[in-house]
Coordinates of C-alpha atoms and ligand atoms in Angstrom, one line a residue:
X1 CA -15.8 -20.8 14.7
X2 CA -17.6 -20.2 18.1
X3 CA -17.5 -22.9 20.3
X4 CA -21.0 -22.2 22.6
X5 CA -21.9 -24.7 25.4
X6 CA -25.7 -24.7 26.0
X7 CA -26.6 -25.4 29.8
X8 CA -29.4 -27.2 31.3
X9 CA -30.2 -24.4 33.6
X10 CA -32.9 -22.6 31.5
X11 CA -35.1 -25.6 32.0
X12 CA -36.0 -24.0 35.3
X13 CA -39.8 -24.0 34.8
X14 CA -41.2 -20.7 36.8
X15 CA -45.2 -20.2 36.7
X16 CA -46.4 -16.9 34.8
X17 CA -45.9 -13.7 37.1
X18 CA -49.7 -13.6 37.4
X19 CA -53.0 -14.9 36.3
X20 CA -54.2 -14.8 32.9
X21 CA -57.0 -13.2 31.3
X22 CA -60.0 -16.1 33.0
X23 CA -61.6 -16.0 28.7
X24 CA -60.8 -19.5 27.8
X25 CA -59.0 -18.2 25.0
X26 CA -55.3 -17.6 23.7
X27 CA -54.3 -21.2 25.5
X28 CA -51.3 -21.5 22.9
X29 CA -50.6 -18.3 20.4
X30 CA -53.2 -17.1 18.5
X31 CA -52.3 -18.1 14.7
X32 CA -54.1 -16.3 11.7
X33 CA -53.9 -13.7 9.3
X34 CA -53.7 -9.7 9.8
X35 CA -54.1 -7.7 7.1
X36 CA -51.7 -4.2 8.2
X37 CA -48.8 -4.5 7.2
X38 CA -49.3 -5.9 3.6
X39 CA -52.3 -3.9 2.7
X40 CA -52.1 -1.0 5.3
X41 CA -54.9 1.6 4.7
X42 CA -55.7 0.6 1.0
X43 CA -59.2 2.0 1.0
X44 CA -59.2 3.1 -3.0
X45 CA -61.7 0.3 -4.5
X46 CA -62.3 1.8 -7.5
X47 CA -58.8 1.6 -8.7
X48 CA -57.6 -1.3 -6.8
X49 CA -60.6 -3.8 -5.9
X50 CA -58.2 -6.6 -5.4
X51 CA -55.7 -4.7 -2.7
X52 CA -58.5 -2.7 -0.9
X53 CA -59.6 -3.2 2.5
X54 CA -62.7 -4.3 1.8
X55 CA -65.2 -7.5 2.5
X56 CA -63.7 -9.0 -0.3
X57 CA -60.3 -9.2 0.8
X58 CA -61.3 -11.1 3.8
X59 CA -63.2 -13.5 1.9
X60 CA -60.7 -14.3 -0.3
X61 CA -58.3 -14.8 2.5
X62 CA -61.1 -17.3 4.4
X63 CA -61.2 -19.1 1.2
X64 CA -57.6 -19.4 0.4
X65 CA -56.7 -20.3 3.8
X66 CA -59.4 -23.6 3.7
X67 CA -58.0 -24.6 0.3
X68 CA -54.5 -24.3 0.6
X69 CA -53.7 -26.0 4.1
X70 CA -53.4 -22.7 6.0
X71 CA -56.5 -24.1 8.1
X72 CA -55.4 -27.2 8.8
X73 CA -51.6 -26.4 9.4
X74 CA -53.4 -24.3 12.7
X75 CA -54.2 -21.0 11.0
X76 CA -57.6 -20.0 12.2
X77 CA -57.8 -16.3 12.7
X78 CA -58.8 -13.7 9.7
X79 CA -58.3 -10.2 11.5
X80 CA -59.6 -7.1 10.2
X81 CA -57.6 -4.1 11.1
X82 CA -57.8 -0.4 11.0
X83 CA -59.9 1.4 7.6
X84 CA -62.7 -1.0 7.8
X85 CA -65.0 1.8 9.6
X86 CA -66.7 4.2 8.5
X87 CA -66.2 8.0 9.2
X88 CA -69.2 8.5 11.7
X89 CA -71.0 6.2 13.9
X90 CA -74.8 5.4 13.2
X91 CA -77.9 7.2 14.8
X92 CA -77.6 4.9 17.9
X93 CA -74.0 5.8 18.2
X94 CA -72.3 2.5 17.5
X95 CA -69.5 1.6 14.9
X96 CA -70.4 0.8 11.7
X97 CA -68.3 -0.8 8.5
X98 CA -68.1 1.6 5.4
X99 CA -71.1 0.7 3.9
X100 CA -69.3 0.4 0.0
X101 CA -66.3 -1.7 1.4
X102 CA -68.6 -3.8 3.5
X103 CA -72.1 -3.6 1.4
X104 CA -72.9 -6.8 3.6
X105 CA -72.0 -5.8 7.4
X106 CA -69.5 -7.2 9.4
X107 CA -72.5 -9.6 11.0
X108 CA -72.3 -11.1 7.7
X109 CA -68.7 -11.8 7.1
X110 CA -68.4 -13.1 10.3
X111 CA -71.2 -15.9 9.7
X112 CA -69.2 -16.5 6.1
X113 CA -65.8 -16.6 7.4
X114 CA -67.4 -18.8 10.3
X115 CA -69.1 -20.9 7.5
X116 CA -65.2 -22.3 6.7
X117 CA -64.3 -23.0 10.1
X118 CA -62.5 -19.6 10.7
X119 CA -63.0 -16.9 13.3
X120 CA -63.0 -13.1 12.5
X121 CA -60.9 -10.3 14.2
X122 CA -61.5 -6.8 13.9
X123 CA -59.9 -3.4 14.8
X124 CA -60.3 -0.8 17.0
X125 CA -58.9 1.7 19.1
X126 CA -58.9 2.6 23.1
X127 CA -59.1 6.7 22.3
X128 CA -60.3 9.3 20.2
X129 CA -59.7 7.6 17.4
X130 CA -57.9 4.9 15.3
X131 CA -54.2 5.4 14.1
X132 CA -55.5 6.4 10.8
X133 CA -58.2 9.1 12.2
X134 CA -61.3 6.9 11.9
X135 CA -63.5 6.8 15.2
X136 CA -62.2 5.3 18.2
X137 CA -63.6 3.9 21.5
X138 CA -62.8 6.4 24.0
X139 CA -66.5 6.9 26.1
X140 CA -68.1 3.6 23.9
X141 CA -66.5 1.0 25.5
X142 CA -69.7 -0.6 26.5
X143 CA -71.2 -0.2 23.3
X144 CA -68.3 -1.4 21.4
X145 CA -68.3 -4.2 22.5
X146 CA -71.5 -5.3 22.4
X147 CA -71.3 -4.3 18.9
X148 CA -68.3 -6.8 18.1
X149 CA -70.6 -9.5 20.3
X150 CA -73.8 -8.8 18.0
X151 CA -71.8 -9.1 15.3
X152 CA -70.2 -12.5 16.1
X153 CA -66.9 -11.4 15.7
X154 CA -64.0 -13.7 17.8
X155 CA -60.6 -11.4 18.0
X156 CA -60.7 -7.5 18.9
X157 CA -57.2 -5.9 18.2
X158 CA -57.4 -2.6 20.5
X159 CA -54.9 -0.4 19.1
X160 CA -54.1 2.6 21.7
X161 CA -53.8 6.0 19.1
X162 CA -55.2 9.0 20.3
X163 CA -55.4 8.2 23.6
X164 CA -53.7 10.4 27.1
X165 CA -51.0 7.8 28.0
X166 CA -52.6 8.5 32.2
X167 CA -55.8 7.0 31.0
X168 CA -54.4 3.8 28.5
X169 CA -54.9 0.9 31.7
X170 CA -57.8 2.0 32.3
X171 CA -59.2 2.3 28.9
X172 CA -57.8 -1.5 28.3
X173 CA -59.0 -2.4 31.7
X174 CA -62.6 -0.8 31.2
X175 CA -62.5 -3.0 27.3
X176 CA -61.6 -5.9 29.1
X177 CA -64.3 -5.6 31.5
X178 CA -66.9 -4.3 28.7
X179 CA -66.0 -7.9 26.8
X180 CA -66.4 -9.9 29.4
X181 CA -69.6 -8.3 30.1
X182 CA -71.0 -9.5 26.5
X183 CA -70.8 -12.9 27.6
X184 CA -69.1 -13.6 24.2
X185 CA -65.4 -14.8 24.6
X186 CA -63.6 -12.4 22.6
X187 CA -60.0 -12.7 22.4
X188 CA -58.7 -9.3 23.6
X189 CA -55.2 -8.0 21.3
X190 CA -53.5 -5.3 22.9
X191 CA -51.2 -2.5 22.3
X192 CA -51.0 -1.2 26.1
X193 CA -47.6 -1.5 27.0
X194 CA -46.4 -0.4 23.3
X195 CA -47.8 2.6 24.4
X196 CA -46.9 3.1 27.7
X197 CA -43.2 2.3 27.6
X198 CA -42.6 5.9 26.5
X199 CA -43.7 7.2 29.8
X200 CA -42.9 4.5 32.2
X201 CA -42.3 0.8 32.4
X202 CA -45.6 -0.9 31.9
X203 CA -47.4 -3.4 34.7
X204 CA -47.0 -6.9 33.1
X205 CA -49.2 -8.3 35.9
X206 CA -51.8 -6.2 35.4
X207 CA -52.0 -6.3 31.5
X208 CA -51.3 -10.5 32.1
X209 CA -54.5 -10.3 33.8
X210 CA -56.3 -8.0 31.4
X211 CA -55.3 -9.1 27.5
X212 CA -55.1 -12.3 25.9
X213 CA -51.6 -11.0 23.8
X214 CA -50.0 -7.7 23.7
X215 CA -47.8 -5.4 21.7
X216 CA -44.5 -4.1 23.1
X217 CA -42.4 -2.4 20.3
X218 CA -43.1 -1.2 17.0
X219 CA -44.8 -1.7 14.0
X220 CA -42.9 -4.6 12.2
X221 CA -41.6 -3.5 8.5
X222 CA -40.9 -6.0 5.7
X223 CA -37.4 -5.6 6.2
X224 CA -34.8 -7.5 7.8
X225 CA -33.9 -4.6 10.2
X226 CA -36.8 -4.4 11.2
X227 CA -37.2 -8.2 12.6
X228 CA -33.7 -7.8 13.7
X229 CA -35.2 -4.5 15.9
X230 CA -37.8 -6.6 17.2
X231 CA -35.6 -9.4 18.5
X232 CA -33.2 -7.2 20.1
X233 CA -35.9 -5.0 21.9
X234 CA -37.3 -8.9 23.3
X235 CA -33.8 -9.7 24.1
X236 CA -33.0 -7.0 26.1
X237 CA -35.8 -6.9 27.5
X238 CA -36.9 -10.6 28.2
X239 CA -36.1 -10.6 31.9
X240 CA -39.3 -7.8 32.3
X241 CA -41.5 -9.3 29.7
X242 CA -40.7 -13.2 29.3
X243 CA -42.0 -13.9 32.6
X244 CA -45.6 -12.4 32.1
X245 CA -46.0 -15.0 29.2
X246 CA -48.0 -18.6 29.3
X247 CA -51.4 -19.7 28.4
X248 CA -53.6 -17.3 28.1
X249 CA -51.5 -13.9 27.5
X250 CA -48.6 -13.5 25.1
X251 CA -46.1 -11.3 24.4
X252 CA -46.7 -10.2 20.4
X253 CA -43.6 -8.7 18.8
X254 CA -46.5 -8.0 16.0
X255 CA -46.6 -9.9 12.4
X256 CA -45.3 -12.2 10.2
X257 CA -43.8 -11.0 6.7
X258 CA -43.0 -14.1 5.5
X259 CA -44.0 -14.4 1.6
X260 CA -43.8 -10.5 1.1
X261 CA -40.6 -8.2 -0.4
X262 CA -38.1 -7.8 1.8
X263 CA -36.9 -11.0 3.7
X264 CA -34.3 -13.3 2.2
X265 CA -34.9 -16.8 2.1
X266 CA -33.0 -17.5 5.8
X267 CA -34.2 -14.1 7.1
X268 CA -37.9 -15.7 6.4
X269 CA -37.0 -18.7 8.2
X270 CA -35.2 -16.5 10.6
X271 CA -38.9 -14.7 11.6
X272 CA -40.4 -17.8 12.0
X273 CA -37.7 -19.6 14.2
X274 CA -37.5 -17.0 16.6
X275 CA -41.5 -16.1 16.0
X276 CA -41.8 -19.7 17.5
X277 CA -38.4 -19.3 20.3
X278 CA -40.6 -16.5 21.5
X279 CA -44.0 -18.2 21.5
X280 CA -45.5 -15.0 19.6
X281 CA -48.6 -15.1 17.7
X282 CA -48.8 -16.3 14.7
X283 CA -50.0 -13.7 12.9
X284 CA -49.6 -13.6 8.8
X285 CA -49.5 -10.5 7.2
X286 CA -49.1 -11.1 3.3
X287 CA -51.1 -12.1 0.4
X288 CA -52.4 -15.8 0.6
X289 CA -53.7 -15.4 -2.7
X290 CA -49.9 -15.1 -4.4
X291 CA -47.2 -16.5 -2.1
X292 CA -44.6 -18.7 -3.6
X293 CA -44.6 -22.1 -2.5
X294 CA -41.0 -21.6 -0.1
X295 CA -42.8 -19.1 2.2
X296 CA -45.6 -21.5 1.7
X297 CA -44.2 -24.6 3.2
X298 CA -42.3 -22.8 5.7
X299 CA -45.6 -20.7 7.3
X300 CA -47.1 -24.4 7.5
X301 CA -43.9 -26.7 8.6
X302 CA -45.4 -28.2 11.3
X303 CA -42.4 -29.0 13.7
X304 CA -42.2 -25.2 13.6
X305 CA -45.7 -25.0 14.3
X306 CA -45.5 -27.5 17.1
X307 CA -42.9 -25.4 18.9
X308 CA -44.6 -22.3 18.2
X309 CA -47.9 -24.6 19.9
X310 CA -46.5 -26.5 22.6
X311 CA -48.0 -27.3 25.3
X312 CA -45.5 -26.0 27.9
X313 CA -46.2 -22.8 27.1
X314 CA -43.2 -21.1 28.1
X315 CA -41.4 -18.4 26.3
X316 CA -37.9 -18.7 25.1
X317 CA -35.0 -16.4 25.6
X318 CA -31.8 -15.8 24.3
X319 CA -29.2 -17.2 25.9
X320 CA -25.8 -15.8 24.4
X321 CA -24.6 -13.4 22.4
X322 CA -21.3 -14.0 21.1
X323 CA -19.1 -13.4 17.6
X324 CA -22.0 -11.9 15.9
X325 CA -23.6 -15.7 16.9
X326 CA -27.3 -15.3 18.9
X327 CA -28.5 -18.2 20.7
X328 CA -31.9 -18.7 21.8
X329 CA -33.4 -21.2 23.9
X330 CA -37.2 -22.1 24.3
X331 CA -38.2 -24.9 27.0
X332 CA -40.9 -27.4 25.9
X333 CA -42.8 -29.5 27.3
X334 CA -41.4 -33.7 28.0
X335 CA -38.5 -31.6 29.1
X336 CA -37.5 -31.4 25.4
X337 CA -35.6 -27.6 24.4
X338 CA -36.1 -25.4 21.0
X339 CA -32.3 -24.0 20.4
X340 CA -31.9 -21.7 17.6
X341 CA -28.6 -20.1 16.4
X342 CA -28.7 -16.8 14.4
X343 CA -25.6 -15.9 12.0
X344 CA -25.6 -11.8 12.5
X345 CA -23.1 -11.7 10.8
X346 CA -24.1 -9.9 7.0
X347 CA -21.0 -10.5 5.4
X348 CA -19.3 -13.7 3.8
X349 CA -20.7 -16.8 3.8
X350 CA -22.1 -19.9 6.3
X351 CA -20.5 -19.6 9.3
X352 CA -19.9 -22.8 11.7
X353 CA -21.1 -23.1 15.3
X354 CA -19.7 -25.6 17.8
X355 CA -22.3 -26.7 20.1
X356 CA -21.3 -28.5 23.4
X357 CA -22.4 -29.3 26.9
X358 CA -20.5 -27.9 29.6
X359 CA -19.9 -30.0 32.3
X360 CA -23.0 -30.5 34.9
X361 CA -25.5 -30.2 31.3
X362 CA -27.9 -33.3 32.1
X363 CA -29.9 -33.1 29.5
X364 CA -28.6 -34.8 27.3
X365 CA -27.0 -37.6 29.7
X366 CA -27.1 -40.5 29.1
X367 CA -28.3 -39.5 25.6
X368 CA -30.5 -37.0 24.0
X369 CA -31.9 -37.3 20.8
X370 CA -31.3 -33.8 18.3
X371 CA -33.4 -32.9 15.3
X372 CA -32.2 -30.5 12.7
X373 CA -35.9 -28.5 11.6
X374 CA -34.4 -25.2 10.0
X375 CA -32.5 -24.8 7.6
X376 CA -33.9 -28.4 6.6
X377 CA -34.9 -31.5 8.3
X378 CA -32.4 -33.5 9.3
X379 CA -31.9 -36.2 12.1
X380 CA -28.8 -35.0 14.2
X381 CA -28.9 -38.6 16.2
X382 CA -27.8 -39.0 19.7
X383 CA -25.9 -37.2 21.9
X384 CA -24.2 -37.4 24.8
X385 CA -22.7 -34.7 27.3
X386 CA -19.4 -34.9 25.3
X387 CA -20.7 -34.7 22.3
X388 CA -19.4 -31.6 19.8
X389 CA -22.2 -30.9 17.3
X390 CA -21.0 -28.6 14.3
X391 CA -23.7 -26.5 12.5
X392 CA -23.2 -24.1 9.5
X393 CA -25.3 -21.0 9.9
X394 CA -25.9 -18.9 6.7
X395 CA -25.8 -14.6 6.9
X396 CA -28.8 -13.5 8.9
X397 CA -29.9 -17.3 8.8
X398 CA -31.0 -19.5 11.6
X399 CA -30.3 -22.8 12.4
X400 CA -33.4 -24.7 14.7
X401 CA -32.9 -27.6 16.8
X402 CA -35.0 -29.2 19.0
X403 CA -32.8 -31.5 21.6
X404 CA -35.0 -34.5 22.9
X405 CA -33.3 -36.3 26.6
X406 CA -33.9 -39.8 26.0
X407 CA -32.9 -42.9 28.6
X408 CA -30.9 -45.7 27.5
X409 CA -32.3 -48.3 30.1
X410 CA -35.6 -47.0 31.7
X411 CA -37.5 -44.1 32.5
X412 CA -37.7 -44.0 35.8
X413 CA -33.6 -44.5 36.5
X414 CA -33.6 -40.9 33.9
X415 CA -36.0 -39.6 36.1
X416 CA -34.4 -39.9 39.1
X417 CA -31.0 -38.7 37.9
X418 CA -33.0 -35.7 36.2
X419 CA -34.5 -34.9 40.2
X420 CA -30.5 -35.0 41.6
X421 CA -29.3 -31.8 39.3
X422 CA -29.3 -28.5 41.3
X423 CA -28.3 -26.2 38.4
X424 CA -29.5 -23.0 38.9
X425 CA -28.0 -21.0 35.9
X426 CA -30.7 -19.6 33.8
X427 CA -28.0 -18.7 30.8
X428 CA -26.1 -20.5 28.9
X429 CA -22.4 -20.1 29.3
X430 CA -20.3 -19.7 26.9
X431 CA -17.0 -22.0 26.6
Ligands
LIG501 C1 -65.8 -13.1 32.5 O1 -64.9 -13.2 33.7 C2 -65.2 -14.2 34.6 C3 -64.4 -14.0 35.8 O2 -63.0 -13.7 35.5 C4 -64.9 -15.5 33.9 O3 -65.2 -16.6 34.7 C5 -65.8 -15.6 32.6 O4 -65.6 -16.8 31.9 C6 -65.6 -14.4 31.7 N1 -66.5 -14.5 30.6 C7 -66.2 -14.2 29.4 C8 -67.2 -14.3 28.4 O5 -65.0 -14.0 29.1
LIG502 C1 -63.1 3.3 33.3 O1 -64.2 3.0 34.1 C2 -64.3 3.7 35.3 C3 -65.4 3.1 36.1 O2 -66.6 3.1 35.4 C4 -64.5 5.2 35.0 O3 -64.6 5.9 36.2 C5 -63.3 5.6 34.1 O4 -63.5 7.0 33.7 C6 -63.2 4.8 32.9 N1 -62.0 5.2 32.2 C7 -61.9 5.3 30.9 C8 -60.6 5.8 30.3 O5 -62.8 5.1 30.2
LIG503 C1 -49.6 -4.1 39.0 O1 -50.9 -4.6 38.8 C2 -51.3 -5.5 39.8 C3 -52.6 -6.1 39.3 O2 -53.5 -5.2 38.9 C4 -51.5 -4.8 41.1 O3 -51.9 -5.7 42.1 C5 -50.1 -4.2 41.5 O4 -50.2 -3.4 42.6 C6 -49.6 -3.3 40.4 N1 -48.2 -3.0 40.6 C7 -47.7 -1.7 40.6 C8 -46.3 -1.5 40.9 O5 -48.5 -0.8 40.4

């Protein structure tokens, strides 16, 4: 049993390092559907017209995502991404979809997926070309994106393949400038410092100020060590890239794979706990069409949702690491906090987790009010600084609280005690 003391201190609310990209657009994390890493670079029609990346496919999604809820749980996004092109650009030189994938355009599938209240993404790529060898943007920035704004479409994912890693800001600083030129807001996906990290430690406040989300690590795998990669790169790197996050530019630590092969029931919730902790975009990649009704309601639970959403817009970090235990903490806005506890541990059964304030830990004094979301709902009660709250974590699970301060006589008296506390510690300490 780990006894973990969760302190105030990470409340500290700090402003984003920098401006954000002045679009209007990615105020709270992008939520949608990307098709990678479920259907990849399916491009065989012939012999598998329901998988293929093909108009189609889209469709479908747009219409499965209106009748099943996905819309109206805040999923609003269908994103295109690479294989949709065609091998050569057209006799004006600009990008063109594979004319028997796309027999109507992409002008046309945007005004369709538009027609259900849903905006379109598509792919491309800053060099040469794409990741899987199709043209890319390098010299055609301009007319790119024009292209993209003729055609109506919403979300550009700029992947960075085939590009000299000297060149990569400016190629995603010369996109940025060639969308804003369109006079169409276009939210702008990047994978600049995925790229870059190789070579040297990327400029947060320039890319802040240049994408509306971007890509850090790699590819994410329908596996379990593959989320757990992801959440350890974040974590040991969240005192570089946390910062650079708020409204308007995210850090993405890439797709959901919720409702695919390879997560466990509590490694599913897992990804979408800490998907929210980290205020990532929501970004589904799996097959609406034929997803069983677990994943289902847990992609749409909408206290999830609401933390992934809030309005604080601050991203969470993890807070301690202790007895194969993770802990990760994500501020919210009415000075609530997201806390959610990992079990690392893949052996054995539910371990229990002690949680209590250390001394000085105002918020929950007088009383806070703690909700159980994950693994289900469930109304923890009130608390007080001395409270011991026990929670049973399954193997590569996560337990998700949100912890609500509440007053027991009025407002304003909270308020002033809340002004008196002068803790500085931005971890939690560990008892
Ligand atoms: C272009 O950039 C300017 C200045 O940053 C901004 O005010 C404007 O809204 C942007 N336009 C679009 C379409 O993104
Ligand atoms: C970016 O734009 C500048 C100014 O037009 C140009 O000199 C530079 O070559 C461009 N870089 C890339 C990679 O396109
Ligand atoms: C990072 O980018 C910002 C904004 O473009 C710039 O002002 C700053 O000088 C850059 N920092 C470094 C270390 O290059």
């Amino acid at each position: 049993m780990c006894r973990c003391a969760l302190l105030l201190g990470l409340i500290v609310v700090m402003s984003p390092a920098a401006e954000a990209l002045d679009n209007g657009l990615a105020l709270k994390p992008t939520m949608g559907w990307l098709h990678w890493e479920r259907f990849l670079c399916n491009i065989d029609c012939d012999k598998d017209p329901n998988n293929c990346i093909s108009e189609r496919l889209y469709m479908q999604m747009a219409d499965v995502m209106v009748k099943e809820g996905w819309k109206e749980a805040g999923y609003e996004y269908v994103c295109i991404d690479d294989c949709w092109l065609s091998r050569q650009r057209d006799a004006q030189g600009r990008l063109q979809a594979d004319p028997k994938r796309f027999p109507g355009g992409i002008k046309k599938l945007a005004d369709y997926v538009h027609s259900k209240g849903l905006k379109l993404g598509i792919y491309a790529d800053v060099g040469k070309n794409t990741c899987a060898g199709y043209p890319g943007s390098l010299g055609y920035y301009e007319t790119d994106a024009q292209t993209f704004a003729d055609w109506d479409v919403d979300l550009l994912k700029f992947d960075g393949c085939f590009m000299d890693w000297n060149l990569l800001g400016e190629g995603y600083v010369n996109m940025s400038k060639a969308l804003n030129k369109t006079g169409h807001s276009i939210l702008y996906s990047c994978e600049w410092p995925l790229y870059e990290w190789t070579f040297q430690k990327p400029n947060y406040t320039a890319i802040r100020e240049t994408c509306n989300h971007w890509r850090n690590f790699a590819d994410v795998y329908d596996s379990w060590s593959s989320v757990k990669s992801i959440l350890e790169w974040t974590a040991s790197h969240q005192d570089v890239i946390v910062p650079s996050a708020g409204p308007g530019g995210w850090n993405d630590p890439d797709m959901l794979v919720i409702g695919n092969f390879g997560l466990s029931r509590d490694q599913q919730e897992s990804q979408m706990a800490l998907w929210a902790i980290m205020a990532a975009p929501l970004l589904m990649s799996n097959d609406l069409r034929d997803i069983c009704p677990r994943s289902k309601e847990l992609l749409q639970n909408r206290l999830i949702i609401a933390i992934s959403q809030d309005s604080l817009g601050k991203q969470g970090y993890r807070t301690a690491k202790v007895d194969s235990f993770e802990v990760w903490e994500r501020p919210l806005s009415g000075n609530r906090l997201a806390v959610a506890m990992l079990n690392m541990q893949e052996i054995g059964g539910p371990r229990r987790l002690v949680i209590e304030a250390v001394p000085g830990w105002r918020k929950c004094n007088p009383l806070c009010n703690v909700t159980q979301i994950l693994p289900q709902y469930k109304e923890m009660g009130l608390q007080t600084p001395h409270s011991k709250m026990v929670v049973s974590v399954n193997p590569s699970g996560t337990t998700l609280l949100t912890i609500t301060p509440i007053s027991s006589n009025s407002q304003g008296l909270y308020k002033l005690h809340w002004q008196d506390t002068s803790v500085k510690q931005k971890r939690a300490t560990i008892l």
